Amino acid sequence: GRPKQLLPVQGEPLLRFTLQRILTTSLDVVYVVLGHRADEIAASIADLPVHIVANPNAEQGQSTSVLAGLRAVVPTASNAVMILLGDQPQVNPSVVNALIARWQEVHTGVVAPRYTDGIGNPIVFDRSVLPEFSALRGDTGARAIVRAHQERGDISLVAVDAPAPRDVD
């Protein structure tokens, strides 16, 4: 009966726990997209240095959250955007930093981690890739965009000697 973002993880709401890990990285700014029960969830992270973005169309699927976040970020993004999942509490801050460092080094369209069980999240998208997101619809994320860049050779993979972090689903 509660939003998953508020489920307890080590004594903290899931989203708060995840954000506290993310905020230790070298990311410049963090935007958090909230949909259903946004006010209740936002209250659990109100004291964290993040920007809240409302997604009034969340019931239409994951793509609407991605697009809401990008609409907020694009005017301020200098060169690239990283998409992280708020329901992956085990995302490793060192992986986030490694992805940022790789993008700064190679400036490919997409930089993603290659875990021992495959490509996963989080993922860096160069600013030049962002227009491709306009085609997203329904309950889909950026998987097709990543796949297309992989087929074109416009992706850089960072090896991570661990399985991908699980999400709470």
Backbone as JSON Lines, residues from 0, in Angstrom:
{"i":0,"aa":"G","n":[0.79,-1.21,0.0],"ca":[0.0,0.0,0.0],"c":[0.83,1.26,0.0]}
{"i":1,"aa":"R","n":[2.16,1.15,-0.03],"ca":[3.03,2.33,-0.07],"c":[3.78,2.37,-1.4]}
{"i":2,"aa":"P","n":[4.14,3.58,-1.82],"ca":[4.99,3.67,-3.01],"c":[6.33,2.98,-2.73]}
{"i":3,"aa":"K","n":[6.87,2.3,-3.74],"ca":[8.13,1.59,-3.51],"c":[9.26,2.53,-3.12]}
{"i":4,"aa":"Q","n":[9.18,3.78,-3.55],"ca":[10.23,4.74,-3.2],"c":[10.33,4.97,-1.7]}
{"i":5,"aa":"L","n":[9.26,4.63,-0.96],"ca":[9.24,4.84,0.48],"c":[9.49,3.56,1.29]}
{"i":6,"aa":"L","n":[9.66,2.44,0.61],"ca":[9.95,1.2,1.32],"c":[11.3,1.32,2.03]}
{"i":7,"aa":"P","n":[11.41,0.75,3.22],"ca":[12.65,0.93,3.99],"c":[13.82,0.1,3.46]}
{"i":8,"aa":"V","n":[14.96,0.75,3.39],"ca":[16.24,0.11,3.07],"c":[17.24,0.62,4.1]}
{"i":9,"aa":"Q","n":[17.7,-0.27,4.94],"ca":[18.64,0.09,6.0],"c":[18.17,1.32,6.79]}
{"i":10,"aa":"G","n":[16.89,1.33,7.11],"ca":[16.32,2.38,7.95],"c":[15.97,3.67,7.24]}
{"i":11,"aa":"E","n":[16.12,3.71,5.94],"ca":[15.81,4.92,5.15],"c":[14.81,4.55,4.06]}
{"i":12,"aa":"P","n":[14.0,5.52,3.62],"ca":[13.18,5.25,2.44],"c":[14.08,4.91,1.25]}
{"i":13,"aa":"L","n":[13.66,3.98,0.43],"ca":[14.45,3.5,-0.7],"c":[15.04,4.63,-1.54]}
{"i":14,"aa":"L","n":[14.21,5.58,-1.95],"ca":[14.72,6.65,-2.81],"c":[15.76,7.49,-2.08]}
{"i":15,"aa":"R","n":[15.52,7.78,-0.83],"ca":[16.49,8.56,-0.05],"c":[17.81,7.81,0.06]}
{"i":16,"aa":"F","n":[17.73,6.51,0.36],"ca":[18.94,5.69,0.47],"c":[19.73,5.73,-0.84]}
{"i":17,"aa":"T","n":[19.03,5.55,-1.96],"ca":[19.68,5.56,-3.27],"c":[20.3,6.92,-3.56]}
{"i":18,"aa":"L","n":[19.56,7.98,-3.3],"ca":[20.08,9.32,-3.57],"c":[21.29,9.66,-2.71]}
{"i":19,"aa":"Q","n":[21.28,9.23,-1.46],"ca":[22.44,9.51,-0.61],"c":[23.7,8.89,-1.2]}
{"i":20,"aa":"R","n":[23.59,7.73,-1.81],"ca":[24.74,7.11,-2.48],"c":[25.13,7.91,-3.71]}
{"i":21,"aa":"I","n":[24.14,8.3,-4.49],"ca":[24.39,9.03,-5.74],"c":[25.02,10.4,-5.46]}
{"i":22,"aa":"L","n":[24.59,11.02,-4.4],"ca":[25.1,12.37,-4.08],"c":[26.56,12.38,-3.64]}
{"i":23,"aa":"T","n":[27.17,11.2,-3.44],"ca":[28.6,11.13,-3.12],"c":[29.46,11.1,-4.38]}
{"i":24,"aa":"T","n":[28.83,11.09,-5.55],"ca":[29.56,10.97,-6.82],"c":[29.95,12.34,-7.34]}
{"i":25,"aa":"S","n":[30.58,12.34,-8.5],"ca":[31.02,13.59,-9.12],"c":[29.97,14.21,-10.03]}
{"i":26,"aa":"L","n":[28.71,13.75,-9.95],"ca":[27.64,14.37,-10.73],"c":[27.52,15.85,-10.35]}
{"i":27,"aa":"D","n":[27.29,16.69,-11.33],"ca":[27.16,18.13,-11.08],"c":[25.84,18.47,-10.4]}
{"i":28,"aa":"V","n":[24.76,17.86,-10.88],"ca":[23.43,18.17,-10.38],"c":[22.56,16.92,-10.53]}
{"i":29,"aa":"V","n":[21.6,16.76,-9.62],"ca":[20.74,15.59,-9.65],"c":[19.28,16.04,-9.72]}
{"i":30,"aa":"Y","n":[18.56,15.51,-10.7],"ca":[17.14,15.73,-10.85],"c":[16.42,14.44,-10.51]}
{"i":31,"aa":"V","n":[15.3,14.55,-9.81],"ca":[14.51,13.38,-9.43],"c":[13.12,13.55,-10.0]}
{"i":32,"aa":"V","n":[12.7,12.62,-10.85],"ca":[11.38,12.67,-11.46],"c":[10.42,11.86,-10.6]}
{"i":33,"aa":"L","n":[9.33,12.5,-10.21],"ca":[8.31,11.86,-9.37],"c":[6.96,11.94,-10.05]}
{"i":34,"aa":"G","n":[6.21,10.86,-9.92],"ca":[4.87,10.79,-10.5],"c":[3.83,10.59,-9.42]}
{"i":35,"aa":"H","n":[3.3,9.39,-9.34],"ca":[2.24,9.05,-8.39],"c":[2.7,9.32,-6.96]}
{"i":36,"aa":"R","n":[1.86,10.01,-6.2],"ca":[2.12,10.35,-4.79],"c":[3.42,11.16,-4.63]}
{"i":37,"aa":"A","n":[3.65,12.04,-5.58],"ca":[4.88,12.83,-5.62],"c":[5.11,13.64,-4.35]}
{"i":38,"aa":"D","n":[4.06,14.25,-3.8],"ca":[4.24,15.08,-2.62],"c":[4.77,14.27,-1.44]}
{"i":39,"aa":"E","n":[4.2,13.11,-1.24],"ca":[4.62,12.23,-0.14],"c":[6.07,11.78,-0.32]}
{"i":40,"aa":"I","n":[6.42,11.43,-1.53],"ca":[7.79,10.96,-1.81],"c":[8.76,12.13,-1.71]}
{"i":41,"aa":"A","n":[8.39,13.28,-2.26],"ca":[9.25,14.47,-2.2],"c":[9.56,14.86,-0.76]}
{"i":42,"aa":"A","n":[8.6,14.7,0.12],"ca":[8.82,15.04,1.53],"c":[9.94,14.2,2.14]}
{"i":43,"aa":"S","n":[10.1,12.97,1.65],"ca":[11.13,12.09,2.21],"c":[12.54,12.46,1.79]}
{"i":44,"aa":"I","n":[12.67,13.33,0.78],"ca":[13.99,13.74,0.29],"c":[14.14,15.26,0.27]}
{"i":45,"aa":"A","n":[13.23,15.95,0.94],"ca":[13.18,17.41,0.86],"c":[14.48,18.09,1.28]}
{"i":46,"aa":"D","n":[15.22,17.49,2.18],"ca":[16.45,18.12,2.66],"c":[17.67,17.77,1.82]}
{"i":47,"aa":"L","n":[17.51,16.95,0.8],"ca":[18.65,16.58,-0.04],"c":[18.82,17.6,-1.17]}
{"i":48,"aa":"P","n":[20.07,17.82,-1.61],"ca":[20.34,18.8,-2.67],"c":[20.02,18.25,-4.06]}
{"i":49,"aa":"V","n":[18.73,18.06,-4.32],"ca":[18.26,17.56,-5.61],"c":[17.15,18.46,-6.11]}
{"i":50,"aa":"H","n":[16.9,18.4,-7.4],"ca":[15.81,19.14,-8.03],"c":[14.67,18.16,-8.32]}
{"i":51,"aa":"I","n":[13.49,18.47,-7.82],"ca":[12.33,17.61,-8.04],"c":[11.64,18.03,-9.33]}
{"i":52,"aa":"V","n":[11.3,17.04,-10.15],"ca":[10.58,17.26,-11.4],"c":[9.29,16.46,-11.33]}
{"i":53,"aa":"A","n":[8.18,17.13,-11.53],"ca":[6.88,16.45,-11.51],"c":[6.6,15.82,-12.86]}
{"i":54,"aa":"N","n":[6.08,14.6,-12.82],"ca":[5.63,13.92,-14.03],"c":[4.13,13.65,-13.89]}
{"i":55,"aa":"P","n":[3.3,14.56,-14.39],"ca":[1.86,14.38,-14.26],"c":[1.31,13.25,-15.13]}
{"i":56,"aa":"N","n":[2.13,12.69,-16.02],"ca":[1.69,11.63,-16.92],"c":[2.3,10.27,-16.57]}
{"i":57,"aa":"A","n":[2.71,10.09,-15.34],"ca":[3.41,8.86,-14.94],"c":[2.62,7.6,-15.25]}
{"i":58,"aa":"E","n":[1.3,7.67,-15.18],"ca":[0.48,6.47,-15.43],"c":[0.6,6.0,-16.87]}
{"i":59,"aa":"Q","n":[1.16,6.82,-17.76],"ca":[1.33,6.45,-19.17],"c":[2.63,5.7,-19.43]}
{"i":60,"aa":"G","n":[3.42,5.48,-18.39],"ca":[4.61,4.65,-18.55],"c":[5.93,5.35,-18.3]}
{"i":61,"aa":"Q","n":[6.97,4.51,-18.26],"ca":[8.32,4.94,-17.95],"c":[8.83,6.04,-18.88]}
{"i":62,"aa":"S","n":[8.45,5.99,-20.14],"ca":[8.95,6.99,-21.09],"c":[8.57,8.39,-20.66]}
{"i":63,"aa":"T","n":[7.42,8.56,-20.03],"ca":[7.01,9.91,-19.62],"c":[7.9,10.45,-18.52]}
{"i":64,"aa":"S","n":[8.41,9.58,-17.67],"ca":[9.35,10.03,-16.63],"c":[10.68,10.43,-17.24]}
{"i":65,"aa":"V","n":[11.17,9.62,-18.17],"ca":[12.42,9.95,-18.85],"c":[12.28,11.3,-19.56]}
{"i":66,"aa":"L","n":[11.19,11.49,-20.28],"ca":[10.99,12.73,-21.03],"c":[10.8,13.93,-20.11]}
{"i":67,"aa":"A","n":[10.09,13.75,-19.0],"ca":[9.92,14.85,-18.04],"c":[11.28,15.26,-17.48]}
{"i":68,"aa":"G","n":[12.1,14.29,-17.15],"ca":[13.43,14.59,-16.64],"c":[14.28,15.31,-17.66]}
{"i":69,"aa":"L","n":[14.24,14.85,-18.9],"ca":[15.03,15.5,-19.94],"c":[14.56,16.92,-20.21]}
{"i":70,"aa":"R","n":[13.25,17.15,-20.18],"ca":[12.76,18.53,-20.38],"c":[13.31,19.46,-19.31]}
{"i":71,"aa":"A","n":[13.46,18.96,-18.1],"ca":[14.0,19.78,-17.02],"c":[15.5,19.96,-17.14]}
{"i":72,"aa":"V","n":[16.18,18.92,-17.57],"ca":[17.64,18.93,-17.59],"c":[18.23,19.62,-18.81]}
{"i":73,"aa":"V","n":[17.67,19.39,-19.97],"ca":[18.28,19.85,-21.22],"c":[18.63,21.33,-21.23]}
{"i":74,"aa":"P","n":[17.79,22.23,-20.73],"ca":[18.19,23.64,-20.77],"c":[19.44,23.94,-19.94]}
{"i":75,"aa":"T","n":[19.73,23.11,-18.95],"ca":[20.88,23.37,-18.08],"c":[22.05,22.42,-18.32]}
{"i":76,"aa":"A","n":[21.82,21.34,-19.04],"ca":[22.88,20.35,-19.26],"c":[23.94,20.91,-20.18]}
{"i":77,"aa":"S","n":[25.17,20.81,-19.75],"ca":[26.23,21.34,-20.58],"c":[26.63,20.38,-21.69]}
{"i":78,"aa":"N","n":[26.87,19.12,-21.34],"ca":[27.4,18.21,-22.35],"c":[26.79,16.82,-22.36]}
{"i":79,"aa":"A","n":[26.32,16.34,-21.23],"ca":[25.82,14.97,-21.16],"c":[24.84,14.82,-20.01]}
{"i":80,"aa":"V","n":[24.06,13.74,-20.07],"ca":[23.07,13.42,-19.05],"c":[23.27,11.96,-18.66]}
{"i":81,"aa":"M","n":[23.2,11.69,-17.37],"ca":[23.23,10.31,-16.9],"c":[21.85,9.97,-16.38]}
{"i":82,"aa":"I","n":[21.33,8.82,-16.81],"ca":[20.04,8.36,-16.3],"c":[20.31,7.23,-15.32]}
{"i":83,"aa":"L","n":[19.78,7.43,-14.1],"ca":[19.89,6.44,-13.03],"c":[18.49,6.04,-12.62]}
{"i":84,"aa":"L","n":[18.38,4.87,-12.03],"ca":[17.09,4.39,-11.56],"c":[17.0,4.55,-10.05]}
{"i":85,"aa":"G","n":[15.94,5.18,-9.59],"ca":[15.77,5.42,-8.16],"c":[15.47,4.18,-7.36]}
{"i":86,"aa":"D","n":[15.14,3.09,-8.04],"ca":[14.82,1.85,-7.32],"c":[15.96,0.83,-7.42]}
{"i":87,"aa":"Q","n":[17.18,1.33,-7.61],"ca":[18.37,0.48,-7.6],"c":[19.27,0.94,-6.45]}
{"i":88,"aa":"P","n":[18.94,0.52,-5.23],"ca":[19.7,1.01,-4.08],"c":[21.15,0.55,-4.04]}
{"i":89,"aa":"Q","n":[21.5,-0.48,-4.78],"ca":[22.87,-0.99,-4.75],"c":[23.76,-0.42,-5.85]}
{"i":90,"aa":"V","n":[23.29,0.61,-6.55],"ca":[24.15,1.22,-7.56],"c":[25.42,1.71,-6.85]}
{"i":91,"aa":"N","n":[26.55,1.41,-7.46],"ca":[27.84,1.71,-6.85],"c":[28.31,3.1,-7.28]}
{"i":92,"aa":"P","n":[28.55,4.0,-6.33],"ca":[29.03,5.33,-6.7],"c":[30.31,5.3,-7.53]}
{"i":93,"aa":"S","n":[31.17,4.31,-7.32],"ca":[32.39,4.24,-8.12],"c":[32.09,3.94,-9.59]}
{"i":94,"aa":"V","n":[31.02,3.21,-9.85],"ca":[30.61,2.95,-11.23],"c":[30.12,4.25,-11.86]}
{"i":95,"aa":"V","n":[29.35,5.03,-11.12],"ca":[28.89,6.33,-11.63],"c":[30.09,7.19,-12.0]}
{"i":96,"aa":"N","n":[31.06,7.27,-11.1],"ca":[32.24,8.09,-11.37],"c":[33.05,7.56,-12.55]}
{"i":97,"aa":"A","n":[33.14,6.24,-12.69],"ca":[33.87,5.65,-13.81],"c":[33.19,5.97,-15.14]}
{"i":98,"aa":"L","n":[31.86,5.96,-15.15],"ca":[31.12,6.29,-16.37],"c":[31.34,7.75,-16.76]}
{"i":99,"aa":"I","n":[31.3,8.62,-15.77],"ca":[31.54,10.05,-16.04],"c":[32.95,10.24,-16.59]}
{"i":100,"aa":"A","n":[33.93,9.61,-15.95],"ca":[35.32,9.74,-16.41],"c":[35.49,9.22,-17.83]}
{"i":101,"aa":"R","n":[34.85,8.1,-18.14],"ca":[34.96,7.55,-19.5],"c":[34.34,8.49,-20.51]}
{"i":102,"aa":"W","n":[33.15,9.05,-20.19],"ca":[32.53,9.98,-21.14],"c":[33.45,11.18,-21.36]}
{"i":103,"aa":"Q","n":[34.04,11.7,-20.3],"ca":[34.94,12.86,-20.44],"c":[36.15,12.53,-21.29]}
{"i":104,"aa":"E","n":[36.53,11.27,-21.29],"ca":[37.68,10.82,-22.06],"c":[37.35,10.6,-23.53]}
{"i":105,"aa":"V","n":[36.21,9.96,-23.82],"ca":[35.93,9.53,-25.19],"c":[34.81,10.3,-25.9]}
{"i":106,"aa":"H","n":[33.9,10.92,-25.16],"ca":[32.78,11.69,-25.74],"c":[31.98,10.92,-26.78]}
{"i":107,"aa":"T","n":[31.77,9.62,-26.55],"ca":[30.9,8.86,-27.45],"c":[29.45,9.19,-27.11]}
{"i":108,"aa":"G","n":[28.54,8.78,-27.98],"ca":[27.12,9.06,-27.78],"c":[26.57,8.45,-26.51]}
{"i":109,"aa":"V","n":[27.03,7.23,-26.19],"ca":[26.53,6.5,-25.03],"c":[27.7,5.87,-24.29]}
{"i":110,"aa":"V","n":[27.68,5.97,-22.97],"ca":[28.65,5.28,-22.12],"c":[27.84,4.47,-21.11]}
{"i":111,"aa":"A","n":[28.1,3.17,-21.08],"ca":[27.31,2.29,-20.22],"c":[28.22,1.29,-19.5]}
{"i":112,"aa":"P","n":[27.76,0.8,-18.36],"ca":[28.53,-0.24,-17.68],"c":[28.24,-1.61,-18.28]}
{"i":113,"aa":"R","n":[29.3,-2.4,-18.41],"ca":[29.12,-3.8,-18.82],"c":[29.42,-4.64,-17.57]}
{"i":114,"aa":"Y","n":[28.32,-5.05,-16.94],"ca":[28.44,-5.89,-15.75],"c":[28.72,-7.32,-16.19]}
{"i":115,"aa":"T","n":[29.01,-8.19,-15.23],"ca":[29.29,-9.59,-15.56],"c":[28.09,-10.28,-16.18]}
{"i":116,"aa":"D","n":[26.88,-9.71,-15.99],"ca":[25.68,-10.3,-16.58],"c":[25.06,-9.43,-17.68]}
{"i":117,"aa":"G","n":[25.82,-8.48,-18.2],"ca":[25.35,-7.7,-19.34],"c":[25.4,-6.19,-19.11]}
{"i":118,"aa":"I","n":[24.97,-5.46,-20.11],"ca":[24.92,-4.0,-20.03],"c":[23.77,-3.6,-19.12]}
{"i":119,"aa":"G","n":[24.0,-2.6,-18.3],"ca":[22.97,-2.17,-17.37],"c":[22.99,-0.68,-17.13]}
{"i":120,"aa":"N","n":[22.41,-0.28,-16.03],"ca":[22.32,1.13,-15.64],"c":[23.32,1.41,-14.53]}
{"i":121,"aa":"P","n":[23.65,2.68,-14.36],"ca":[23.22,3.89,-15.05],"c":[23.94,4.06,-16.39]}
{"i":122,"aa":"I","n":[23.44,4.99,-17.19],"ca":[23.98,5.2,-18.54],"c":[24.14,6.7,-18.79]}
{"i":123,"aa":"V","n":[25.25,7.04,-19.43],"ca":[25.52,8.42,-19.82],"c":[25.14,8.59,-21.29]}
{"i":124,"aa":"F","n":[24.4,9.67,-21.56],"ca":[24.03,10.01,-22.93],"c":[24.6,11.38,-23.27]}
{"i":125,"aa":"D","n":[25.37,11.42,-24.33],"ca":[25.9,12.69,-24.81],"c":[24.74,13.59,-25.22]}
{"i":126,"aa":"R","n":[24.92,14.87,-25.09],"ca":[23.88,15.84,-25.46],"c":[23.4,15.63,-26.89]}
{"i":127,"aa":"S","n":[24.29,15.2,-27.78],"ca":[23.92,14.99,-29.19],"c":[22.9,13.86,-29.36]}
{"i":128,"aa":"V","n":[22.78,12.97,-28.38],"ca":[21.86,11.83,-28.45],"c":[20.46,12.2,-27.96]}
{"i":129,"aa":"L","n":[20.35,13.24,-27.17],"ca":[19.09,13.56,-26.5],"c":[17.88,13.72,-27.44]}
{"i":130,"aa":"P","n":[18.02,14.26,-28.65],"ca":[16.86,14.34,-29.54],"c":[16.23,12.98,-29.85]}
{"i":131,"aa":"E","n":[17.01,11.9,-29.76],"ca":[16.49,10.57,-30.04],"c":[15.43,10.14,-29.02]}
{"i":132,"aa":"F","n":[15.44,10.74,-27.86],"ca":[14.48,10.39,-26.82],"c":[13.07,10.83,-27.15]}
{"i":133,"aa":"S","n":[12.91,11.76,-28.05],"ca":[11.57,12.26,-28.38],"c":[10.67,11.17,-28.95]}
{"i":134,"aa":"A","n":[11.25,10.09,-29.45],"ca":[10.45,9.0,-30.01],"c":[9.95,8.02,-28.95]}
{"i":135,"aa":"L","n":[10.39,8.16,-27.7],"ca":[9.96,7.23,-26.65],"c":[8.47,7.36,-26.37]}
{"i":136,"aa":"R","n":[7.82,6.23,-26.2],"ca":[6.39,6.19,-25.87],"c":[6.13,5.03,-24.92]}
{"i":137,"aa":"G","n":[5.12,5.16,-24.09],"ca":[4.65,4.07,-23.25],"c":[5.62,3.67,-22.15]}
{"i":138,"aa":"D","n":[5.58,2.4,-21.82],"ca":[6.37,1.91,-20.7],"c":[7.72,1.39,-21.16]}
{"i":139,"aa":"T","n":[8.48,2.26,-21.83],"ca":[9.81,1.9,-22.3],"c":[10.8,2.96,-21.84]}
{"i":140,"aa":"G","n":[12.03,2.53,-21.66],"ca":[13.11,3.44,-21.32],"c":[14.01,3.63,-22.52]}
{"i":141,"aa":"A","n":[15.28,3.73,-22.26],"ca":[16.24,4.06,-23.31],"c":[16.92,2.85,-23.93]}
{"i":142,"aa":"R","n":[16.43,1.65,-23.65],"ca":[17.08,0.43,-24.15],"c":[17.27,0.45,-25.67]}
{"i":143,"aa":"A","n":[16.25,0.88,-26.41],"ca":[16.37,0.89,-27.88],"c":[17.42,1.9,-28.34]}
{"i":144,"aa":"I","n":[17.53,3.0,-27.65],"ca":[18.55,4.0,-27.99],"c":[19.93,3.43,-27.75]}
{"i":145,"aa":"V","n":[20.12,2.77,-26.63],"ca":[21.41,2.15,-26.32],"c":[21.75,1.1,-27.37]}
{"i":146,"aa":"R","n":[20.78,0.26,-27.7],"ca":[21.0,-0.8,-28.71],"c":[21.39,-0.19,-30.06]}
{"i":147,"aa":"A","n":[20.71,0.86,-30.47],"ca":[21.02,1.49,-31.76],"c":[22.44,2.04,-31.77]}
{"i":148,"aa":"H","n":[22.86,2.64,-30.68],"ca":[24.22,3.18,-30.61],"c":[25.25,2.06,-30.56]}
{"i":149,"aa":"Q","n":[24.89,0.97,-29.92],"ca":[25.79,-0.18,-29.88],"c":[25.98,-0.74,-31.29]}
{"i":150,"aa":"E","n":[24.9,-0.83,-32.06],"ca":[24.99,-1.33,-33.44],"c":[25.83,-0.42,-34.32]}
{"i":151,"aa":"R","n":[25.8,0.89,-34.05],"ca":[26.58,1.86,-34.83],"c":[28.01,1.99,-34.33]}
{"i":152,"aa":"G","n":[28.33,1.36,-33.2],"ca":[29.68,1.5,-32.64],"c":[29.89,2.81,-31.92]}
{"i":153,"aa":"D","n":[28.81,3.49,-31.57],"ca":[28.87,4.78,-30.88],"c":[28.56,4.58,-29.4]}
{"i":154,"aa":"I","n":[29.22,3.61,-28.81],"ca":[29.03,3.32,-27.39],"c":[30.38,2.94,-26.8]}
{"i":155,"aa":"S","n":[30.59,3.35,-25.58],"ca":[31.78,2.95,-24.85],"c":[31.3,2.21,-23.61]}
{"i":156,"aa":"L","n":[31.84,1.03,-23.41],"ca":[31.44,0.2,-22.28],"c":[32.52,0.19,-21.22]}
{"i":157,"aa":"V","n":[32.09,0.34,-19.97],"ca":[32.99,0.31,-18.83],"c":[32.8,-1.03,-18.14]}
{"i":158,"aa":"A","n":[33.86,-1.83,-18.09],"ca":[33.77,-3.15,-17.46],"c":[33.6,-3.0,-15.94]}
{"i":159,"aa":"V","n":[32.61,-3.72,-15.41],"ca":[32.36,-3.75,-13.97],"c":[32.37,-5.21,-13.55]}
{"i":160,"aa":"D","n":[33.27,-5.54,-12.65],"ca":[33.44,-6.93,-12.22],"c":[32.43,-7.29,-11.13]}
{"i":161,"aa":"A","n":[31.17,-7.2,-11.49],"ca":[30.06,-7.52,-10.58],"c":[28.8,-7.62,-11.42]}
{"i":162,"aa":"P","n":[27.79,-8.31,-10.91],"ca":[26.5,-8.31,-11.62],"c":[25.84,-6.93,-11.51]}
{"i":163,"aa":"A","n":[24.94,-6.67,-12.43],"ca":[24.2,-5.39,-12.42],"c":[23.43,-5.27,-11.11]}
{"i":164,"aa":"P","n":[23.34,-4.05,-10.57],"ca":[22.56,-3.89,-9.35],"c":[21.08,-4.2,-9.63]}
{"i":165,"aa":"R","n":[20.45,-4.89,-8.7],"ca":[19.06,-5.26,-8.88],"c":[18.17,-4.08,-8.5]}
{"i":166,"aa":"D","n":[17.02,-4.02,-9.17],"ca":[16.04,-3.03,-8.73],"c":[15.01,-3.75,-7.86]}
{"i":167,"aa":"V","n":[14.2,-2.99,-7.16],"ca":[13.3,-3.59,-6.2],"c":[12.16,-4.36,-6.86]}
{"i":168,"aa":"D","n":[11.95,-4.21,-8.14],"ca":[10.92,-4.96,-8.84],"c":[11.34,-6.4,-8.98]}
